[in-house]
Amino acid sequence: NAGVTQTPKFQVLKTGQSMTLQCAQDMNHNSMYWYRQDPGMGLRLIYYSASEGTTDKGEVPNGYNVSRLNKREFSLRLESAAPSQTSVYFCASSEVSANEQFFGPGTRLTVL
Amino acid sequence: AQKVTQAQTEISVVEKEDVTLDCVYETRDTTYYLFWYKQPPSGELVFLIRRNSFDEQNEISGRYSWNFQKSTSSFNFTITASQVVDSAVYFCALNERRSKLTFGKGITLSVRP
């Protein structure tokens, strides 16, 4: 089992460009999450999907959109990237929302 | 109000010392869950422990132990006889009924040989 996979691992964008971060899990988990990690800020929740077909905003949703494509996949889209979105992005999943979350390896995104 | 406070930002110890990482949380829910995660220099996040609000028993796993005290809203993590491989950022997190996990800002632990 691969657990939680994320693509790409690294990405450099110019301001205004768009991109989609992909996430997939093979643990048959119901809930999936997107976080960003910035120095000194811990992890902050961007969006989450408690179950297939539902998505909700987290703490810092502005500038992002998500799609829960199916039970396995949860993508994060930046429509018009800004330098403030330079960060490390983590996808996570859990069997149900109260259980421990398992994290992907992260995507390091730089917006110039 | 910050829901998870990790007041220590950086801790440096010499190998074999014991070290305690503090975590204080805030919630109005009676049902909640507390977690600790480790982020080694390689960057991945590793789950260490989950504790629900109804279980105040302390837990020991090898050199790791956790002390959960509802009276002080604390969930502290102790590493006994620290090793260089314990060097990492450690995050405490709180999950309330609304299903969002809130992380503290993390504690950077450096263990020197």
Short mmCIF file of C-alpha atoms in Angstrom, two decimals:
data_model
loop_
_atom_site.label_atom_id
_atom_site.label_comp_id
_atom_site.label_asym_id
_atom_site.label_seq_id
_atom_site.Cartn_x
_atom_site.Cartn_y
_atom_site.Cartn_z
CA ASN A 1 0.00 0.00 0.00
CA ALA A 2 1.31 3.42 -0.95
CA GLY A 3 -0.74 5.25 1.70
CA VAL A 4 -1.21 8.89 0.69
CA THR A 5 0.50 10.05 -2.48
CA GLN A 6 0.87 13.60 -3.75
CA THR A 7 2.00 15.01 -7.06
CA PRO A 8 4.04 16.95 -7.86
CA LYS A 9 6.75 16.99 -5.17
CA PHE A 10 8.06 20.40 -6.23
CA GLN A 11 6.61 23.17 -8.36
CA VAL A 12 7.60 26.70 -9.30
CA LEU A 13 4.93 29.02 -10.64
CA LYS A 14 4.82 32.60 -11.78
CA THR A 15 2.28 34.95 -10.26
CA GLY A 16 -1.07 34.48 -11.96
CA GLN A 17 -0.47 30.96 -13.19
CA SER A 18 -2.81 28.15 -12.21
CA MET A 19 -2.13 24.62 -11.16
CA THR A 20 -3.71 21.60 -9.50
CA LEU A 21 -2.14 19.55 -6.75
CA GLN A 22 -3.18 15.93 -6.84
CA CYS A 23 -3.71 13.65 -3.87
CA ALA A 24 -4.75 10.01 -3.70
CA GLN A 25 -5.08 7.50 -0.88
CA ASP A 26 -5.42 3.74 -1.04
CA MET A 27 -6.56 3.11 2.54
CA ASN A 28 -10.30 3.36 1.77
CA HIS A 29 -10.53 6.39 4.05
CA ASN A 30 -13.65 8.51 4.07
CA SER A 31 -12.13 11.86 5.03
CA MET A 32 -9.44 13.82 3.23
CA TYR A 33 -7.72 17.13 3.95
CA TRP A 34 -5.45 19.78 2.50
CA TYR A 35 -3.07 21.72 4.74
CA ARG A 36 -0.39 24.29 4.18
CA GLN A 37 2.70 24.58 6.34
CA ASP A 38 4.55 27.86 6.71
CA PRO A 39 7.52 28.55 8.99
CA GLY A 40 6.42 29.22 12.56
CA MET A 41 2.74 28.69 11.72
CA GLY A 42 2.28 24.97 12.13
CA LEU A 43 -0.18 23.32 9.76
CA ARG A 44 -3.27 25.20 8.73
CA LEU A 45 -6.29 23.53 7.20
CA ILE A 46 -7.25 24.82 3.76
CA TYR A 47 -10.17 22.56 2.85
CA TYR A 48 -11.42 19.18 3.89
CA SER A 49 -13.83 16.53 2.70
CA ALA A 50 -15.50 14.61 5.49
CA SER A 51 -16.88 12.08 3.01
CA GLU A 52 -17.15 11.54 -0.71
CA GLY A 53 -19.32 14.23 -2.25
CA THR A 54 -18.78 16.85 0.45
CA THR A 55 -16.20 19.59 0.87
CA ASP A 56 -15.86 22.33 3.46
CA LYS A 57 -13.65 25.32 4.07
CA GLY A 58 -10.94 25.21 6.65
CA GLU A 59 -9.01 28.00 8.29
CA VAL A 60 -7.36 29.49 5.16
CA PRO A 61 -9.48 28.71 2.05
CA ASN A 62 -9.07 31.98 0.14
CA GLY A 63 -7.40 31.53 -3.23
CA TYR A 64 -8.00 27.79 -3.38
CA ASN A 65 -10.61 25.37 -4.67
CA VAL A 66 -10.94 21.65 -4.15
CA SER A 67 -12.56 18.68 -5.81
CA ARG A 68 -13.30 15.34 -4.20
CA LEU A 69 -13.15 13.39 -7.44
CA ASN A 70 -14.03 10.07 -5.84
CA LYS A 71 -13.34 8.33 -2.55
CA ARG A 72 -9.62 8.00 -3.35
CA GLU A 73 -8.78 11.39 -4.82
CA PHE A 74 -8.90 14.95 -3.52
CA SER A 75 -7.34 17.74 -5.57
CA LEU A 76 -6.41 21.30 -4.67
CA ARG A 77 -6.47 24.03 -7.31
CA LEU A 78 -4.83 27.42 -7.31
CA GLU A 79 -6.61 29.47 -9.96
CA SER A 80 -4.28 32.48 -9.93
CA ALA A 81 -1.19 31.84 -7.86
CA ALA A 82 0.19 34.58 -5.61
CA PRO A 83 3.55 34.80 -3.81
CA SER A 84 1.65 34.44 -0.50
CA GLN A 85 0.79 30.90 -1.57
CA THR A 86 4.42 29.87 -1.47
CA SER A 87 4.32 27.05 1.05
CA VAL A 88 4.54 23.32 1.61
CA TYR A 89 1.21 21.64 0.97
CA PHE A 90 0.21 18.42 2.67
CA CYS A 91 -2.67 16.13 1.86
CA ALA A 92 -3.99 13.80 4.55
CA SER A 93 -6.68 11.19 5.01
CA SER A 94 -8.44 9.49 7.90
CA GLU A 95 -10.93 6.69 8.21
CA VAL A 96 -13.36 9.05 9.85
CA SER A 97 -12.81 12.60 10.99
CA ALA A 98 -12.11 11.71 14.63
CA ASN A 99 -9.35 9.27 13.79
CA GLU A 100 -5.69 9.89 13.23
CA GLN A 101 -4.77 11.42 9.91
CA PHE A 102 -2.14 9.98 7.62
CA PHE A 103 -0.15 12.46 5.60
CA GLY A 104 1.34 12.48 2.15
CA PRO A 105 4.97 13.50 1.55
CA GLY A 106 4.10 17.11 0.73
CA THR A 107 4.42 19.44 -2.25
CA ARG A 108 6.85 22.33 -2.04
CA LEU A 109 5.36 25.20 -4.05
CA THR A 110 7.15 28.43 -4.87
CA VAL A 111 5.31 31.32 -6.50
CA LEU A 112 7.56 33.97 -8.00
CA ALA B 1 -8.24 32.20 20.92
CA GLN B 2 -5.50 29.73 20.17
CA LYS B 3 -6.84 26.26 20.73
CA VAL B 4 -3.54 24.42 20.94
CA THR B 5 -0.61 26.13 22.56
CA GLN B 6 2.90 24.79 22.39
CA ALA B 7 4.70 27.48 24.34
CA GLN B 8 8.16 25.99 23.81
CA THR B 9 9.37 26.79 20.29
CA GLU B 10 12.84 25.23 20.39
CA ILE B 11 14.46 22.79 22.80
CA SER B 12 18.03 21.58 22.69
CA VAL B 13 19.26 18.65 24.80
CA VAL B 14 22.24 16.37 24.92
CA GLU B 15 21.73 12.75 24.02
CA LYS B 16 20.40 10.56 26.85
CA GLU B 17 18.72 13.47 28.58
CA ASP B 18 14.99 13.24 29.25
CA VAL B 19 12.86 15.95 27.64
CA THR B 20 9.22 16.94 28.02
CA LEU B 21 7.26 18.73 25.30
CA ASP B 22 4.31 20.70 26.59
CA CYS B 23 0.88 21.01 25.01
CA VAL B 24 -2.05 23.00 26.38
CA TYR B 25 -5.39 22.95 24.63
CA GLU B 26 -8.68 24.79 24.82
CA THR B 27 -12.10 23.39 23.99
CA ARG B 28 -15.70 23.62 25.12
CA ASP B 29 -16.55 20.17 23.82
CA THR B 30 -16.72 17.24 26.22
CA THR B 31 -15.78 14.83 23.45
CA TYR B 32 -12.51 15.55 21.73
CA TYR B 33 -9.31 13.90 20.60
CA LEU B 34 -5.69 14.85 21.08
CA PHE B 35 -2.78 13.85 18.89
CA TRP B 36 0.96 14.12 18.65
CA TYR B 37 2.80 14.08 15.32
CA LYS B 38 6.50 14.05 14.55
CA GLN B 39 8.08 15.79 11.56
CA PRO B 40 11.70 14.71 11.10
CA PRO B 41 14.12 16.73 8.94
CA SER B 42 13.02 14.70 5.90
CA GLY B 43 9.68 16.52 6.11
CA GLU B 44 7.05 13.82 6.39
CA LEU B 45 4.50 13.87 9.20
CA VAL B 46 4.39 10.79 11.36
CA PHE B 47 1.47 9.97 13.66
CA LEU B 48 2.56 9.13 17.21
CA ILE B 49 -0.52 8.91 19.42
CA ARG B 50 -4.25 9.59 19.65
CA ARG B 51 -6.06 10.06 22.94
CA ASN B 52 -9.78 10.63 23.48
CA SER B 53 -11.15 12.92 26.17
CA PHE B 54 -12.60 10.09 28.21
CA ASP B 55 -9.33 8.25 28.63
CA GLU B 56 -6.96 9.98 31.04
CA GLN B 57 -4.65 7.05 31.47
CA ASN B 58 -1.06 7.84 30.76
CA GLU B 59 0.51 5.93 27.93
CA ILE B 60 4.00 4.58 27.50
CA SER B 61 5.50 3.31 24.29
CA GLY B 62 9.16 2.46 24.59
CA ARG B 63 11.02 5.68 25.37
CA TYR B 64 7.92 7.78 24.71
CA SER B 65 5.27 8.58 27.29
CA TRP B 66 2.27 10.87 27.33
CA ASN B 67 0.60 12.57 30.28
CA PHE B 68 -3.00 13.67 29.71
CA GLN B 69 -4.53 15.86 32.42
CA LYS B 70 -8.00 17.27 31.81
CA SER B 71 -7.80 19.37 34.97
CA THR B 72 -5.04 21.45 33.43
CA SER B 73 -6.03 20.90 29.77
CA SER B 74 -2.61 19.51 29.04
CA PHE B 75 -1.29 16.63 26.99
CA ASN B 76 2.46 16.52 27.51
CA PHE B 77 4.95 14.28 25.76
CA THR B 78 8.11 12.97 27.38
CA ILE B 79 11.03 11.34 25.62
CA THR B 80 13.24 9.36 27.97
CA ALA B 81 16.93 8.94 27.20
CA SER B 82 16.72 11.04 24.05
CA GLN B 83 18.59 10.05 20.91
CA VAL B 84 19.81 12.02 17.91
CA VAL B 85 17.08 10.37 15.82
CA ASP B 86 14.51 12.10 18.02
CA SER B 87 15.53 15.45 16.49
CA ALA B 88 12.40 16.70 14.77
CA VAL B 89 9.52 19.12 14.99
CA TYR B 90 6.74 17.81 17.20
CA PHE B 91 3.15 18.93 16.79
CA CYS B 92 0.28 18.57 19.20
CA ALA B 93 -3.21 18.69 17.67
CA LEU B 94 -6.83 18.84 18.82
CA ASN B 95 -9.87 17.40 17.07
CA GLU B 96 -13.26 18.59 18.24
CA ARG B 97 -16.72 17.41 17.23
CA ARG B 98 -16.76 19.78 14.27
CA SER B 99 -14.20 17.46 12.71
CA LYS B 100 -11.40 19.93 12.08
CA LEU B 101 -7.95 19.13 13.37
CA THR B 102 -6.19 22.16 14.86
CA PHE B 103 -2.43 22.00 15.16
CA GLY B 104 -0.14 23.81 17.53
CA LYS B 105 2.78 25.70 16.02
CA GLY B 106 5.22 22.91 16.82
CA ILE B 107 8.31 22.45 18.96
CA THR B 108 11.69 21.98 17.33
CA LEU B 109 13.70 19.44 19.31
CA SER B 110 17.42 19.16 18.71
CA VAL B 111 19.28 16.29 20.33
CA ARG B 112 23.05 16.77 20.29
CA PRO B 113 25.42 13.82 20.44
#
